[in-house]
Each structure stands twice: as structure tokens, then as C-alpha cells.
Amino acid sequence: DNFTYTIKDNNGNTSNVATVTITVTRRKVDIGVVKKLVTPESNVQVGKDIQFEITVTNLGTKSASGVLVTDVLEATLGGVNVQLVTKTGTATYTANNKTISWLIGNMEPGASVTLTITAQVTSGGKIENSALVQSTEEDFNLANNKSTVTILGDATKEDLFIPTVFTPNGDGRNDKFVILGLERFPGSPIMIYNRWGNMVYQSNDYKNNWDGSGLNDGTYYYVLKLNTPSGQKIYKGWVELIH
């Protein structure tokens, strides 16, 4: 940035007085971020936890301040117990917009810090998730300010997680019979039966909303007719209802 100053004499006159231009170079930094998948890709399944690692490094020769990492989990990730572990700064997770904010603060040249993220895979198919880093100072190398992990998955796979217990006690956790991954197969009917074979619930397009209303604790049996691209596939099993 250039700043121009005109020097006046004691009477405020500017005639025959030189104008001075001062050039100030703003401090620029180079902060890089790398995100990687820790969980073996073969173990990435609906209903299971997945773990990522984010590493931020000050690659420049100048110290940086206000270093902040933002990571928005996509629709296929989340769950009720997202865990963040770091020894540096403060990491928070906002569930309503699935945003992870990691405020690192100051970083000296050559410093490197790490955050581990654990989340649940809630749906099948492709997973693509990115981490972005920024600082108070201008970064002269924006090419390394974003890092993306891509897991292709199998879009045709009937990747579901059907729980064996749910607890509709009103605490906001596990209150409904939720089949993870089902949203990829709309129009899938389900029938729920009690131990004597009487139907207690039915839906022609199940939306993960059965809460066992009006029923006693016990074991119930389901028949799920999953509408897949290759035709209907039937899942049979049981689930324990515990208030």
C-alpha cells in the first residue's frame, strides 16, 4: 500500500516543501491445510463411525494470527455424537448446520497442529468433505487453503443400518425406529408386528417416523420391502422397544 504525505512549514504553507510517498508492504503468510481419512475405506459403512484428521501448518516465514478452520459435514455424515479432539485451540460443532469451527489462533512459522473428527455415516453413496483454513493476514498461496476427502462408495449398494433397539422416552435420542440409509430408496413399505403376529404399524413409504406410540415395551418384528434400482429386496428382522 502507498501512503502520500505533504510536509508543511510552521505557518502551514506547502510551497517549496517536498511530498513524501511511503510504501508499506502488508505481512503475508502461507497457511496450509491437509485433511485425510483415517478409517480404512473398506470399513466405511452406514451406521458406523468414520474418522478424519485435519492438519494445519504454517508453511511461511511469518507468524500468523486468527487461524481458523471451517469444515461443514455433508448430508451423509453426522449422527448424534460428533467428536472433536485437539490439543490446540478450540473446536466446536454446531449440529443444526453441521459446521465444525476450529479456532487455532496464533501460529509461528513451521508450527503444525492436528484435529481429529469422528462422525457417523448416516447414508450410503459418495462422501465428499472439505476443510478450509484462513488467517487474519493475507495468504499469498491460496492453493493449499482447502483440502477435500472423497470416498466414492457404491451408489447402487443397499447400504443400510437397521437398529435392534430404540428408546422412545422423549429425550431426543433414539426416540424413533430410524433405518439409516433408507432415504436413498423412497417408496419402501414397512410392516411391524408384535410377538403374536398382529400388525401394529404399517407404512407404504416409510419415513423413519415410527415411535412405538401406544405400545408396551417388548420385541417387535419388521418386514421392510426396499425399493432398489434392481428391484424390490425384502429385509426381515426384530427390534426391541424400550421406553
mmCIF file of C-alpha atoms in Angstrom:
data_model
loop_
_atom_site.group_PDB
_atom_site.id
_atom_site.type_symbol
_atom_site.label_atom_id
_atom_site.label_comp_id
_atom_site.label_asym_id
_atom_site.label_seq_id
_atom_site.Cartn_x
_atom_site.Cartn_y
_atom_site.Cartn_z
ATOM 1 C CA ASP A 1 0.000 0.000 0.000
ATOM 2 C CA ASN A 2 1.186 3.551 -0.792
ATOM 3 C CA PHE A 3 0.663 6.482 1.571
ATOM 4 C CA THR A 4 1.428 10.075 0.473
ATOM 5 C CA TYR A 5 2.294 12.820 2.967
ATOM 6 C CA THR A 6 2.819 16.547 2.309
ATOM 7 C CA ILE A 7 5.125 18.275 4.776
ATOM 8 C CA LYS A 8 4.082 21.824 5.753
ATOM 9 C CA ASP A 9 6.190 24.572 7.294
ATOM 10 C CA ASN A 10 5.426 26.165 10.656
ATOM 11 C CA ASN A 11 2.895 28.507 9.054
ATOM 12 C CA GLY A 12 1.004 25.703 7.340
ATOM 13 C CA ASN A 13 2.353 26.527 3.896
ATOM 14 C CA THR A 14 3.152 23.738 1.460
ATOM 15 C CA SER A 15 5.017 25.773 -1.166
ATOM 16 C CA ASN A 16 8.559 24.610 -1.859
ATOM 17 C CA VAL A 17 8.047 21.682 0.515
ATOM 18 C CA ALA A 18 8.540 18.123 -0.746
ATOM 19 C CA THR A 19 5.824 15.486 -0.888
ATOM 20 C CA VAL A 20 6.867 12.135 0.536
ATOM 21 C CA THR A 21 5.376 8.784 -0.557
ATOM 22 C CA ILE A 22 5.847 5.834 1.759
ATOM 23 C CA THR A 23 5.257 2.280 0.546
ATOM 24 C CA VAL A 24 4.139 -0.205 3.190
ATOM 25 C CA THR A 25 4.116 -3.916 2.385
ATOM 26 C CA ARG A 26 1.467 -5.837 4.303
ATOM 27 C CA ARG A 27 2.646 -9.011 6.018
ATOM 28 C CA LYS A 28 1.584 -12.091 4.083
ATOM 29 C CA VAL A 29 1.505 -15.660 5.355
ATOM 30 C CA ASP A 30 1.214 -19.172 3.970
ATOM 31 C CA ILE A 31 -1.115 -21.405 5.977
ATOM 32 C CA GLY A 32 -1.829 -24.858 4.560
ATOM 33 C CA VAL A 33 -4.405 -27.499 5.486
ATOM 34 C CA VAL A 34 -4.458 -31.245 4.768
ATOM 35 C CA LYS A 35 -7.487 -33.421 5.504
ATOM 36 C CA LYS A 36 -7.267 -37.199 5.311
ATOM 37 C CA LEU A 37 -9.396 -40.246 6.013
ATOM 38 C CA VAL A 38 -8.103 -42.256 8.975
ATOM 39 C CA THR A 39 -10.679 -45.052 8.768
ATOM 40 C CA PRO A 40 -9.846 -47.672 6.103
ATOM 41 C CA GLU A 41 -12.152 -47.018 3.164
ATOM 42 C CA SER A 42 -13.249 -50.657 3.182
ATOM 43 C CA ASN A 43 -14.688 -50.065 6.675
ATOM 44 C CA VAL A 44 -16.805 -47.046 5.696
ATOM 45 C CA GLN A 45 -20.362 -48.312 6.216
ATOM 46 C CA VAL A 46 -23.733 -46.825 7.103
ATOM 47 C CA GLY A 47 -24.266 -46.805 10.849
ATOM 48 C CA LYS A 48 -20.571 -46.955 11.688
ATOM 49 C CA ASP A 49 -18.260 -44.181 12.826
ATOM 50 C CA ILE A 50 -15.753 -42.659 10.434
ATOM 51 C CA GLN A 51 -12.664 -40.699 11.436
ATOM 52 C CA PHE A 52 -10.882 -37.836 9.693
ATOM 53 C CA GLU A 53 -7.700 -35.966 10.587
ATOM 54 C CA ILE A 54 -7.084 -32.302 9.756
ATOM 55 C CA THR A 55 -3.542 -30.934 9.936
ATOM 56 C CA VAL A 56 -2.791 -27.208 9.671
ATOM 57 C CA THR A 57 0.773 -25.974 9.112
ATOM 58 C CA ASN A 58 2.308 -22.519 8.919
ATOM 59 C CA LEU A 59 4.417 -23.015 5.804
ATOM 60 C CA GLY A 60 5.664 -19.441 5.589
ATOM 61 C CA THR A 61 8.356 -17.436 7.330
ATOM 62 C CA LYS A 62 5.952 -15.082 9.121
ATOM 63 C CA SER A 63 3.794 -15.722 12.165
ATOM 64 C CA ALA A 64 0.029 -15.897 11.571
ATOM 65 C CA SER A 65 -2.862 -14.881 13.786
ATOM 66 C CA GLY A 66 -6.558 -15.690 13.951
ATOM 67 C CA VAL A 67 -6.054 -19.024 12.204
ATOM 68 C CA LEU A 68 -9.487 -20.634 11.721
ATOM 69 C CA VAL A 69 -10.553 -23.915 10.118
ATOM 70 C CA THR A 70 -14.126 -24.491 8.919
ATOM 71 C CA ASP A 71 -15.492 -27.895 7.951
ATOM 72 C CA VAL A 72 -19.150 -28.443 7.040
ATOM 73 C CA LEU A 73 -20.148 -32.103 7.242
ATOM 74 C CA GLU A 74 -22.228 -33.166 4.273
ATOM 75 C CA ALA A 75 -25.647 -34.825 4.446
ATOM 76 C CA THR A 76 -24.235 -38.362 4.598
ATOM 77 C CA LEU A 77 -22.302 -37.630 7.799
ATOM 78 C CA GLY A 78 -23.257 -36.585 11.314
ATOM 79 C CA GLY A 79 -25.033 -38.642 13.913
ATOM 80 C CA VAL A 80 -25.784 -37.599 17.480
ATOM 81 C CA ASN A 81 -22.246 -37.813 18.817
ATOM 82 C CA VAL A 82 -19.745 -35.950 16.624
ATOM 83 C CA GLN A 83 -16.419 -35.924 18.491
ATOM 84 C CA LEU A 84 -13.610 -33.388 18.082
ATOM 85 C CA VAL A 85 -10.176 -33.917 19.629
ATOM 86 C CA THR A 86 -7.299 -31.418 19.506
ATOM 87 C CA LYS A 87 -4.510 -30.183 21.770
ATOM 88 C CA THR A 88 -4.508 -26.711 20.245
ATOM 89 C CA GLY A 89 -7.196 -24.030 20.145
ATOM 90 C CA THR A 90 -10.928 -24.576 20.491
ATOM 91 C CA ALA A 91 -13.025 -26.855 18.261
ATOM 92 C CA THR A 92 -16.837 -26.724 18.269
ATOM 93 C CA TYR A 93 -19.604 -28.481 16.341
ATOM 94 C CA THR A 94 -22.965 -26.861 15.553
ATOM 95 C CA ALA A 95 -25.456 -29.632 14.832
ATOM 96 C CA ASN A 96 -28.179 -27.614 13.101
ATOM 97 C CA ASN A 97 -25.878 -26.659 10.207
ATOM 98 C CA LYS A 98 -23.310 -29.445 10.672
ATOM 99 C CA THR A 99 -20.466 -26.931 10.902
ATOM 100 C CA ILE A 100 -17.151 -27.596 12.628
ATOM 101 C CA SER A 101 -15.229 -24.468 13.641
ATOM 102 C CA TRP A 102 -11.662 -24.862 14.881
ATOM 103 C CA LEU A 103 -10.136 -21.636 16.164
ATOM 104 C CA ILE A 104 -6.388 -22.224 16.379
ATOM 105 C CA GLY A 105 -5.324 -18.629 16.965
ATOM 106 C CA ASN A 106 -1.641 -17.733 16.572
ATOM 107 C CA MET A 107 0.810 -19.941 14.680
ATOM 108 C CA GLU A 108 4.546 -19.454 14.450
ATOM 109 C CA PRO A 109 6.493 -20.346 11.268
ATOM 110 C CA GLY A 110 6.857 -24.112 10.948
ATOM 111 C CA ALA A 111 4.175 -24.866 13.561
ATOM 112 C CA SER A 112 1.791 -27.750 12.833
ATOM 113 C CA VAL A 113 -1.408 -28.718 14.696
ATOM 114 C CA THR A 114 -3.964 -31.501 14.318
ATOM 115 C CA LEU A 115 -7.709 -32.045 14.833
ATOM 116 C CA THR A 116 -9.382 -35.465 14.792
ATOM 117 C CA ILE A 117 -13.060 -35.688 13.783
ATOM 118 C CA THR A 118 -15.261 -38.700 14.484
ATOM 119 C CA ALA A 119 -18.750 -38.801 12.965
ATOM 120 C CA GLN A 120 -21.298 -41.393 11.961
ATOM 121 C CA VAL A 121 -22.018 -42.388 8.366
ATOM 122 C CA THR A 122 -25.777 -41.850 8.096
ATOM 123 C CA SER A 123 -26.337 -42.679 4.424
ATOM 124 C CA GLY A 124 -24.682 -44.628 1.640
ATOM 125 C CA GLY A 125 -23.125 -43.458 -1.595
ATOM 126 C CA LYS A 126 -20.428 -40.878 -2.270
ATOM 127 C CA ILE A 127 -18.872 -38.877 0.571
ATOM 128 C CA GLU A 128 -17.040 -35.650 -0.236
ATOM 129 C CA ASN A 129 -15.960 -33.374 2.609
ATOM 130 C CA SER A 130 -13.640 -30.361 2.715
ATOM 131 C CA ALA A 131 -11.723 -28.351 5.309
ATOM 132 C CA LEU A 132 -10.915 -24.658 4.745
ATOM 133 C CA VAL A 133 -8.328 -22.577 6.604
ATOM 134 C CA GLN A 134 -7.905 -18.808 6.845
ATOM 135 C CA SER A 135 -5.999 -16.280 8.939
ATOM 136 C CA THR A 136 -6.177 -12.605 9.808
ATOM 137 C CA GLU A 137 -3.270 -11.878 7.474
ATOM 138 C CA GLU A 138 -3.447 -12.182 3.702
ATOM 139 C CA ASP A 139 -2.369 -15.615 2.479
ATOM 140 C CA PHE A 140 -0.166 -15.436 -0.631
ATOM 141 C CA ASN A 141 -0.736 -19.112 -1.521
ATOM 142 C CA LEU A 142 -4.450 -19.905 -1.638
ATOM 143 C CA ALA A 143 -3.863 -23.242 -3.395
ATOM 144 C CA ASN A 144 -3.315 -25.029 -0.066
ATOM 145 C CA ASN A 145 -6.119 -23.379 1.918
ATOM 146 C CA LYS A 146 -8.621 -26.144 1.077
ATOM 147 C CA SER A 147 -8.327 -29.908 1.384
ATOM 148 C CA THR A 148 -11.002 -32.406 0.287
ATOM 149 C CA VAL A 149 -11.531 -36.078 1.077
ATOM 150 C CA THR A 150 -13.581 -38.042 -1.461
ATOM 151 C CA ILE A 151 -14.965 -41.526 -0.842
ATOM 152 C CA LEU A 152 -16.759 -42.755 -3.945
ATOM 153 C CA GLY A 153 -18.791 -45.518 -2.307
ATOM 154 C CA ASP A 154 -21.290 -47.589 -4.282
ATOM 155 C CA ALA A 155 -24.432 -45.707 -5.286
ATOM 156 C CA THR A 156 -26.247 -48.964 -6.130
ATOM 157 C CA LYS A 157 -25.413 -50.784 -2.892
ATOM 158 C CA GLU A 158 -28.253 -51.360 -0.418
ATOM 159 C CA ASP A 159 -26.138 -49.954 2.399
ATOM 160 C CA LEU A 160 -28.442 -49.763 5.429
ATOM 161 C CA PHE A 161 -28.139 -49.794 9.182
ATOM 162 C CA ILE A 162 -31.214 -51.249 10.902
ATOM 163 C CA PRO A 163 -31.069 -50.878 14.693
ATOM 164 C CA THR A 164 -32.074 -53.647 17.091
ATOM 165 C CA VAL A 165 -33.323 -51.284 19.807
ATOM 166 C CA PHE A 166 -34.916 -47.840 20.117
ATOM 167 C CA THR A 167 -35.980 -45.892 23.181
ATOM 168 C CA PRO A 168 -38.952 -43.520 22.707
ATOM 169 C CA ASN A 169 -38.610 -41.823 26.104
ATOM 170 C CA GLY A 170 -38.664 -38.239 24.840
ATOM 171 C CA ASP A 171 -35.003 -37.421 25.456
ATOM 172 C CA GLY A 172 -34.411 -36.599 21.767
ATOM 173 C CA ARG A 173 -32.025 -39.506 21.258
ATOM 174 C CA ASN A 174 -33.036 -42.735 19.543
ATOM 175 C CA ASP A 175 -36.735 -41.909 20.019
ATOM 176 C CA LYS A 176 -37.805 -43.442 16.691
ATOM 177 C CA PHE A 177 -37.083 -46.561 14.684
ATOM 178 C CA VAL A 178 -34.611 -44.976 12.263
ATOM 179 C CA ILE A 179 -33.161 -47.040 9.428
ATOM 180 C CA LEU A 180 -30.032 -45.198 8.296
ATOM 181 C CA GLY A 181 -29.651 -45.037 4.515
ATOM 182 C CA LEU A 182 -33.355 -45.575 3.829
ATOM 183 C CA GLU A 183 -33.819 -42.085 2.340
ATOM 184 C CA ARG A 184 -31.990 -43.293 -0.785
ATOM 185 C CA PHE A 185 -34.829 -45.729 -1.508
ATOM 186 C CA PRO A 186 -38.132 -43.779 -1.486
ATOM 187 C CA GLY A 187 -41.429 -45.629 -1.627
ATOM 188 C CA SER A 188 -40.221 -48.533 0.510
ATOM 189 C CA PRO A 189 -43.078 -50.114 2.539
ATOM 190 C CA ILE A 190 -42.686 -51.483 6.073
ATOM 191 C CA MET A 191 -44.906 -53.608 8.310
ATOM 192 C CA ILE A 192 -44.369 -54.004 12.065
ATOM 193 C CA TYR A 193 -45.797 -56.961 14.010
ATOM 194 C CA ASN A 194 -45.990 -57.877 17.688
ATOM 195 C CA ARG A 195 -44.935 -61.238 19.090
ATOM 196 C CA TRP A 196 -48.350 -62.743 18.330
ATOM 197 C CA GLY A 197 -48.213 -61.785 14.649
ATOM 198 C CA ASN A 198 -50.602 -58.838 14.849
ATOM 199 C CA MET A 199 -49.693 -55.835 12.726
ATOM 200 C CA VAL A 200 -49.135 -52.765 14.924
ATOM 201 C CA TYR A 201 -47.767 -50.364 12.316
ATOM 202 C CA GLN A 202 -47.712 -50.045 8.531
ATOM 203 C CA SER A 203 -46.393 -47.518 6.027
ATOM 204 C CA ASN A 204 -46.286 -47.675 2.234
ATOM 205 C CA ASP A 205 -43.402 -45.191 2.176
ATOM 206 C CA TYR A 206 -41.556 -45.402 5.471
ATOM 207 C CA LYS A 207 -40.023 -42.093 6.636
ATOM 208 C CA ASN A 208 -38.252 -43.297 9.802
ATOM 209 C CA ASN A 209 -41.082 -41.985 11.979
ATOM 210 C CA TRP A 210 -42.401 -44.983 13.929
ATOM 211 C CA ASP A 211 -42.105 -44.211 17.639
ATOM 212 C CA GLY A 212 -43.980 -47.189 19.085
ATOM 213 C CA SER A 213 -46.777 -44.908 20.286
ATOM 214 C CA GLY A 214 -49.331 -46.744 22.426
ATOM 215 C CA LEU A 215 -47.307 -49.942 22.582
ATOM 216 C CA ASN A 216 -45.702 -51.741 25.508
ATOM 217 C CA ASP A 217 -42.033 -52.496 25.855
ATOM 218 C CA GLY A 218 -41.013 -55.655 24.048
ATOM 219 C CA THR A 219 -39.748 -57.213 20.856
ATOM 220 C CA TYR A 220 -41.392 -56.323 17.553
ATOM 221 C CA TYR A 221 -40.801 -57.766 14.107
ATOM 222 C CA TYR A 222 -40.490 -55.842 10.841
ATOM 223 C CA VAL A 223 -40.774 -56.638 7.149
ATOM 224 C CA LEU A 224 -39.122 -53.940 5.027
ATOM 225 C CA LYS A 225 -39.608 -54.044 1.256
ATOM 226 C CA LEU A 226 -36.743 -51.965 -0.054
ATOM 227 C CA ASN A 227 -37.258 -50.439 -3.492
ATOM 228 C CA THR A 228 -33.842 -50.651 -5.166
ATOM 229 C CA PRO A 229 -32.814 -49.871 -8.774
ATOM 230 C CA SER A 230 -32.565 -53.619 -9.409
ATOM 231 C CA GLY A 231 -35.956 -54.424 -7.901
ATOM 232 C CA GLN A 232 -37.538 -54.932 -4.501
ATOM 233 C CA LYS A 233 -35.471 -56.511 -1.748
ATOM 234 C CA ILE A 234 -37.035 -57.793 1.462
ATOM 235 C CA TYR A 235 -35.460 -57.321 4.897
ATOM 236 C CA LYS A 236 -36.874 -59.149 7.908
ATOM 237 C CA GLY A 237 -35.787 -58.763 11.499
ATOM 238 C CA TRP A 238 -36.650 -57.630 15.008
ATOM 239 C CA VAL A 239 -36.282 -54.517 17.121
ATOM 240 C CA GLU A 240 -36.572 -54.038 20.877
ATOM 241 C CA LEU A 241 -38.798 -51.199 22.085
ATOM 242 C CA ILE A 242 -37.759 -49.816 25.486
ATOM 243 C CA HIS A 243 -39.424 -46.703 26.939
#
